Coordinates of C-alpha atoms in Angstrom, one line a residue:
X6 CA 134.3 98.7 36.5
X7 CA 134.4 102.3 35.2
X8 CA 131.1 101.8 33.4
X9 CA 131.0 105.2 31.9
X10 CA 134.6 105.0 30.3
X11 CA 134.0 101.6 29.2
X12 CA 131.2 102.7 27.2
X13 CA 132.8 105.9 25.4
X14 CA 135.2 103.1 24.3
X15 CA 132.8 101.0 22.6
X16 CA 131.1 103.7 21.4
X17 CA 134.3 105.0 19.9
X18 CA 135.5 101.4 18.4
X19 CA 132.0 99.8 17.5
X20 CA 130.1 102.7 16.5
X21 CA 126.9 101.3 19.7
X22 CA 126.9 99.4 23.1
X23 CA 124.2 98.4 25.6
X24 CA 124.3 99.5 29.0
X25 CA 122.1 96.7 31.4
X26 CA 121.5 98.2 34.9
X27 CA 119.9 96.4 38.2
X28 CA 117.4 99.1 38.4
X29 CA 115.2 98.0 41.3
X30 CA 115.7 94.7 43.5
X31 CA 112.7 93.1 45.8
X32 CA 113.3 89.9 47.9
X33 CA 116.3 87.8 47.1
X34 CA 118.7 88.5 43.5
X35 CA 122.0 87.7 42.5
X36 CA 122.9 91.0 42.2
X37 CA 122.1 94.2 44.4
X38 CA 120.2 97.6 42.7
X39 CA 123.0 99.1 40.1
X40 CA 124.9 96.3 39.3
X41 CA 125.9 97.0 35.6
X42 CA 126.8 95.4 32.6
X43 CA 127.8 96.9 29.3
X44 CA 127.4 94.7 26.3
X45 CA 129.6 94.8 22.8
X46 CA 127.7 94.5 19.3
X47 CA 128.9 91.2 19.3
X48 CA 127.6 90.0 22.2
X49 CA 130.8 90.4 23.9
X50 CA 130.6 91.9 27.7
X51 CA 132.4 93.7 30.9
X52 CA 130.9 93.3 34.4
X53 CA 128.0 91.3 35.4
X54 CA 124.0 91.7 36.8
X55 CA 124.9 88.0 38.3
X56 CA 125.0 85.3 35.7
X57 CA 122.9 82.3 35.2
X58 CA 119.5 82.7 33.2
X59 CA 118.6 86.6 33.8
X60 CA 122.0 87.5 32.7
X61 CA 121.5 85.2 29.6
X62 CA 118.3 86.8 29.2
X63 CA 119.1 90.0 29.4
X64 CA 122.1 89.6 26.8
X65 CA 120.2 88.5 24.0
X66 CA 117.7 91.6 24.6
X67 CA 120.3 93.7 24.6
X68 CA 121.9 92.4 21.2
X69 CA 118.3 92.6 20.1
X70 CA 118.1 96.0 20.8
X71 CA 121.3 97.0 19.4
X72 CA 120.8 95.4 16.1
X73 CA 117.8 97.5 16.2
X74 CA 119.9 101.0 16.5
X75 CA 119.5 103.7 19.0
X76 CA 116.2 103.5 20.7
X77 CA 114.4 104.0 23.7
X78 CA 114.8 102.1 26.5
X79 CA 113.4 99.3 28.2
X80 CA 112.5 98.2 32.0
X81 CA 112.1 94.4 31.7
X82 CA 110.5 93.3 35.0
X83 CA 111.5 89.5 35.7
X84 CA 110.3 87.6 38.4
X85 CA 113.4 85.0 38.8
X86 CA 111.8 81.4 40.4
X87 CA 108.6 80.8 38.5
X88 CA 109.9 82.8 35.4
X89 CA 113.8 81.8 35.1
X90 CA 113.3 78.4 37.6
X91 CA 116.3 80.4 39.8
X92 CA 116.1 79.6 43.1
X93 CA 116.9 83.2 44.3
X94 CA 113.2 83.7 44.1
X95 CA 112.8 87.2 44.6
X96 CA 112.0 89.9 41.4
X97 CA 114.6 92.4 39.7
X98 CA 113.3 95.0 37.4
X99 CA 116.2 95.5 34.9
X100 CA 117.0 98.6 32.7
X101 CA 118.4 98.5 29.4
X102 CA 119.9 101.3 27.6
X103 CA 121.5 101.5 23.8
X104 CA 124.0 104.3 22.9
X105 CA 126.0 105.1 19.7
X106 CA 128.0 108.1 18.5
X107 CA 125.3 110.5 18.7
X108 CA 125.7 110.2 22.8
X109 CA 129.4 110.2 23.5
X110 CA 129.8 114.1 24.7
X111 CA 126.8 112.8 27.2
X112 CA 129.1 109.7 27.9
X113 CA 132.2 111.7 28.4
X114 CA 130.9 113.6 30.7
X115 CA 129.8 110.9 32.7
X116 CA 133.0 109.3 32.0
X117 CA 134.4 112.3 33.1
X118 CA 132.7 112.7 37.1
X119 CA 133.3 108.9 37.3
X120 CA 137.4 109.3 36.6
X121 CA 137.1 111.8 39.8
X122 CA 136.9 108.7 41.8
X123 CA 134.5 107.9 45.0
X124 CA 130.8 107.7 44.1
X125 CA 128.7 109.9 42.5
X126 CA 124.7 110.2 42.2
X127 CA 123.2 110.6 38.8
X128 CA 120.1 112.1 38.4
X129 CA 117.8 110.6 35.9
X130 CA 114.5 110.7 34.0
X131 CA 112.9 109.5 31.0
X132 CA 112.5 112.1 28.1
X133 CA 109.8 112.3 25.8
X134 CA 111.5 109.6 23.3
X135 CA 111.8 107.3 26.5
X136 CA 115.7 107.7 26.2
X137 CA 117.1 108.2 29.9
X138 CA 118.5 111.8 31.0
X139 CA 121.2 111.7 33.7
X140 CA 123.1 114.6 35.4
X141 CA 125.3 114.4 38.4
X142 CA 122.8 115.2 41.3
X143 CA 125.4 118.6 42.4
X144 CA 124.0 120.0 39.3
X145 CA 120.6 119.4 39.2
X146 CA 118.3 118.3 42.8
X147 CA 115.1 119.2 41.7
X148 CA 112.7 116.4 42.5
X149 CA 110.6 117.7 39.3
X150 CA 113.1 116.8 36.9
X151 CA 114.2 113.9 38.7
X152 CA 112.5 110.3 38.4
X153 CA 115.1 108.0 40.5
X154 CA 118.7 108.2 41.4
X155 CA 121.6 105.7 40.5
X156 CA 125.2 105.7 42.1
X157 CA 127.8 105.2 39.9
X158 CA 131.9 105.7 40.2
X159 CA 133.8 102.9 42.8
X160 CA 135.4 103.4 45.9
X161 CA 138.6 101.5 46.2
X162 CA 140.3 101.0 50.0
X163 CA 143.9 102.2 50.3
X164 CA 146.6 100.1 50.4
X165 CA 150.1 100.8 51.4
X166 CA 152.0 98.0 50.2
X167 CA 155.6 97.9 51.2
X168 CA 158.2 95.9 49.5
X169 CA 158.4 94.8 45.7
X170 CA 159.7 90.9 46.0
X171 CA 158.0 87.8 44.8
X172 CA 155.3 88.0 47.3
X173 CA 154.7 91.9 47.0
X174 CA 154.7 91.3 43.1
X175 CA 152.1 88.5 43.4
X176 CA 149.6 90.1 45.8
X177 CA 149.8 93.1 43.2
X178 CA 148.4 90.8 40.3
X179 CA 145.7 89.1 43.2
X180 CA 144.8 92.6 44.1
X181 CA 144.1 94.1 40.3
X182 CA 140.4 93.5 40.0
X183 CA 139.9 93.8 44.3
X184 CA 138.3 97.1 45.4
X185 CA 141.8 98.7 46.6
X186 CA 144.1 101.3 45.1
X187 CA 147.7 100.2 45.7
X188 CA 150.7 102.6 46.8
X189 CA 153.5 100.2 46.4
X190 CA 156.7 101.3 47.8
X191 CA 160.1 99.8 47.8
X192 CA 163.7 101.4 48.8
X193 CA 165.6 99.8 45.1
X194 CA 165.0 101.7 42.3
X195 CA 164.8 98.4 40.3
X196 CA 162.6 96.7 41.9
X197 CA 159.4 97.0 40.3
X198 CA 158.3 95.1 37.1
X199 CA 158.3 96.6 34.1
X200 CA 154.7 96.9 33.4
X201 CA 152.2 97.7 36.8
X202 CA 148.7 96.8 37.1
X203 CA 146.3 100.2 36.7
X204 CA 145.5 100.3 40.1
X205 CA 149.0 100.1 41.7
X206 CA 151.4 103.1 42.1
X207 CA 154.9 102.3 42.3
X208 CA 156.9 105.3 44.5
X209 CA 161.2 105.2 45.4
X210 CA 160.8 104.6 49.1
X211 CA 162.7 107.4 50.7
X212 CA 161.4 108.5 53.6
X213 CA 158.9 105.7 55.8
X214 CA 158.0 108.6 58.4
X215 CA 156.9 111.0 55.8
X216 CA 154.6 107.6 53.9
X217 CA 152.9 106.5 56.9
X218 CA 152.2 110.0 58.4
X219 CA 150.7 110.8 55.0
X220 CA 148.6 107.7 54.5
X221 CA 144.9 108.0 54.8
X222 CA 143.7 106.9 58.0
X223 CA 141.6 104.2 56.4
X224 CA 144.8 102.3 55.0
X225 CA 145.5 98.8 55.1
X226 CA 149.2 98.8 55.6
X227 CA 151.4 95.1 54.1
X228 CA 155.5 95.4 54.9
X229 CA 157.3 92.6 53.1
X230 CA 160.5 94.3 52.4
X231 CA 164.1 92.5 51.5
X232 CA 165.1 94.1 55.0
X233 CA 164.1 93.2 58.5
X234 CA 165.1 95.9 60.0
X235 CA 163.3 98.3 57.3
X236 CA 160.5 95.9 58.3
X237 CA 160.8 96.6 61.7
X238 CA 161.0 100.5 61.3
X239 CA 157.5 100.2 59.1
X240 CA 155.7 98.2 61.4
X241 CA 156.6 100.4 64.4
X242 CA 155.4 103.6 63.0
X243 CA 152.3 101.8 61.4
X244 CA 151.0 100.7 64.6
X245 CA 152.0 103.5 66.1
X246 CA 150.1 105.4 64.1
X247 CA 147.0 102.7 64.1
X248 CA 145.5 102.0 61.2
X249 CA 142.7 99.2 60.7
X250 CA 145.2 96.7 59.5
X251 CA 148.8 96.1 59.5
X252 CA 149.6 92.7 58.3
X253 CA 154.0 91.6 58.6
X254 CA 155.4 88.9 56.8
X255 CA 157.1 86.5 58.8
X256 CA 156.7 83.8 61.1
X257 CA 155.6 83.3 64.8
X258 CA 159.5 83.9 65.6
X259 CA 159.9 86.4 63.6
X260 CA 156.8 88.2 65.2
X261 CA 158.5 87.7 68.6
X262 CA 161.6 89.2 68.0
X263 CA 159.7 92.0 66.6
X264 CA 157.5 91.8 69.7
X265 CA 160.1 92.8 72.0
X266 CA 161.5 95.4 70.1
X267 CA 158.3 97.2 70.3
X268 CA 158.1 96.8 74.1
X269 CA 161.0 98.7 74.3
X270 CA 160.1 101.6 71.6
X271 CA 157.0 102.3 74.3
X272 CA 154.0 101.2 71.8
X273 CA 151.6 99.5 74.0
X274 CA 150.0 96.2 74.4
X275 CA 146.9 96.8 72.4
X276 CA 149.0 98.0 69.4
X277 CA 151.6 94.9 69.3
X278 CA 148.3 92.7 69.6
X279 CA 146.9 94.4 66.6
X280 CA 150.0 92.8 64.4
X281 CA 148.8 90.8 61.9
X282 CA 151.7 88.0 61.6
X283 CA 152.2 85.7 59.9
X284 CA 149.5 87.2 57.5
X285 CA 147.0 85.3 55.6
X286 CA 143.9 83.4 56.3
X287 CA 144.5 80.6 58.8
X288 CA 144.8 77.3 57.7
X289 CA 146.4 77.8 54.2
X290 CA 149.7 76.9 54.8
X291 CA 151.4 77.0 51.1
X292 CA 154.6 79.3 51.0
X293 CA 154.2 79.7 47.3
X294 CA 154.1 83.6 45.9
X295 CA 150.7 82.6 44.6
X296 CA 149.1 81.3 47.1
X297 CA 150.4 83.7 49.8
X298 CA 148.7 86.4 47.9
X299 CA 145.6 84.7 47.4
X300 CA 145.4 84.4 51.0
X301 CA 146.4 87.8 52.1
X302 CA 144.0 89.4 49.7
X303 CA 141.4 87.1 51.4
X304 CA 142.3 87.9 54.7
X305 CA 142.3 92.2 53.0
X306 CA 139.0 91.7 51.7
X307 CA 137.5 90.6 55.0
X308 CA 139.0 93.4 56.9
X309 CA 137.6 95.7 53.8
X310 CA 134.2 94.3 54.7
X311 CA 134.5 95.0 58.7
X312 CA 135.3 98.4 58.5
X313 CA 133.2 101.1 57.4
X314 CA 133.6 103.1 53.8
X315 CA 131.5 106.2 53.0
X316 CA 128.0 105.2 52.4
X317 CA 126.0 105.1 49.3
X318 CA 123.6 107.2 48.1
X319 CA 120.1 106.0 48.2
X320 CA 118.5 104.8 45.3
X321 CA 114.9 105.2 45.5
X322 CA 113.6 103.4 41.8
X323 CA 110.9 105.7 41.1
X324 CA 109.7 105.7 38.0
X325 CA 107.3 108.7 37.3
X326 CA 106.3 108.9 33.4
X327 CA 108.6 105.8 32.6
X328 CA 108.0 104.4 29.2
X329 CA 106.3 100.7 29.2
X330 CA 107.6 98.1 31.7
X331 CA 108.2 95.0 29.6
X332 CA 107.5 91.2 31.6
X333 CA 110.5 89.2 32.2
X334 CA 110.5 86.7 29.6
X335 CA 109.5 83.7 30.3
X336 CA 111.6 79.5 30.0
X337 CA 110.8 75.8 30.8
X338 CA 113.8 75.8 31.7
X339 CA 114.5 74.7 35.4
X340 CA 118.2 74.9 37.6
X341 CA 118.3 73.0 40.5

């Protein structure tokens, strides 16, 4: 979620929103430090600090604190077992910020770093109303200013996504709210749809040496063309070139055939064995679009998860001259 542009949006439409931040996590919590969730006037709400009772909780603060107007804000440190009867049982301190009109050229700025892309670290501190101060860490570094660092902004793992069918069109939908940024190529001109998920590109196919030689090394490379041999041709430079994943569609014959072909363009052993086909996580066997997708994007996300993206920023929670740390509230409530 671009938190930043979310909230010059509401700001814009609503006039206030509520920014509620995982500011420090000990033990075990739904939700790791800077989750984020930005809350609407009406209660209404993008993203998520992990459901259940805290997030409930921390909702109706928020509202609380809207319908009170721009104020300072608020730590709220919440043990989650005895307090919340969650059995994650560790403790979360959460940070709860309002904003209206008065802070959108702060917000667009932020808005602004974030649509960069990658992560970025804010720097932050607590002014003398107890409002919080942030600038991106390149402009600032001085520990005297700075009380604790948060890293905002996403980092989405490159996919080259070849072919524009049923299946290519459905794994584009299962991919829109995944972590990847889609460059989804196909040779026909009129074969994309007419309206493309944000994070999907959708390029003329012209020239498959030029878009495999250009792809980031990190890529995650899918080839589910109307063409076999375009297929081929993909497959062979993308494992030539070796990237972490290179998933075909096809069957175990199909793989074969290809197999062969391979043997006799001189790619080795190790690279053919890298194929990924048929793609998918094992053991879903369904052939509809649908379900296809749902598996490969599985199957994407776990390769996302073996390999290694550039690293966060730590995010020491500091909190040197913070205003008033507020106890969790408390419920009789109990979840089993």
């Amino acid at each position: 979620m671009r938190t930043w542009r979310r909230l010059v949006d509401l700001v814009g439409a609503h006039g206030r929103a509520a920014l509620v931040s995982v500011h420090a996590v000990k033990g075990s919590a739904p939700r790791e430090t800077d989750a984020r969730m930005v809350v609407r006037p009406d209660g209404g709400f993008f993203g998520t600090i992990g459901g259940g009772q805290l997030e409930m909780k921390m909702l109706a603060l928020a509202r609380e604190m809207l319908d009170e107007g721009r104020g300072p804000a608020r730590i709220v440190d919440q043990a989650l077992g005895p307090d919340l009867g969650q059995c994650c049982g560790g403790r979360v301190k959460i940070l709860i910020e309002t904003f209206d009109r008065r802070d959108l050229r702060d917000l667009e700025a932020l808005a602004g770093a974030e649509a960069e892309g990658g992560l970025f670290t804010a720097e932050c501190r607590f002014d003398e109303s107890g409002r919080v101060r942030r600038e991106v860490s390149s402009s600032v570094g001085d520990d005297a200013w700075t009380q604790w660092r948060e890293v905002h902004g996403e980092v989405r793992r490159p996919i080259l996504l070849f072919g524009a069918g049923h299946v290519g069109r459905a794994l584009v939908l299962a991919l829109a709210p995944l972590p990847f940024a889609v460059r989804w190529l196909d040779p026909r001109e009129d074969a994309f749809p007419a309206h493309v998920p944000a994070h999907a590109t959708p390029v003329l196919l012209k020239d498959v040496d030029a878009e495999i030689a250009a792809a980031p090394p990190d890529a995650l490379v899918l080839i589910m063309t109307h063409d076999h041999p375009l297929d081929m041709a993909i497959a062979a430079a993308a494992l030539k070139r070796g990237f972490p994943y290179v998933g075909l569609i096809g069957s175990a014959t199909k793989r074969a055939r290809f197999e062969k072909r391979f043997r006799e363009l001189g790619l080795t052993e190790e690279r053919i064995r890298s194929l990924v086909c048929p793609i998918g996580v094992p053991g879903i066997e369904g052939k509809e679009p649908a379900v296809i997708a749902a598996s490969v994007a599985a199957q994407l996300l776990q390769t996302r998860e073996k390999t290694v993206l550039p690293a966060a920023a730590e995010t020491p929670p500091t909190l040197r001259g913070s205003p008033t740390v507020i106890p969790g509230p408390r419920s009789g409530a109990r979840n089993p």
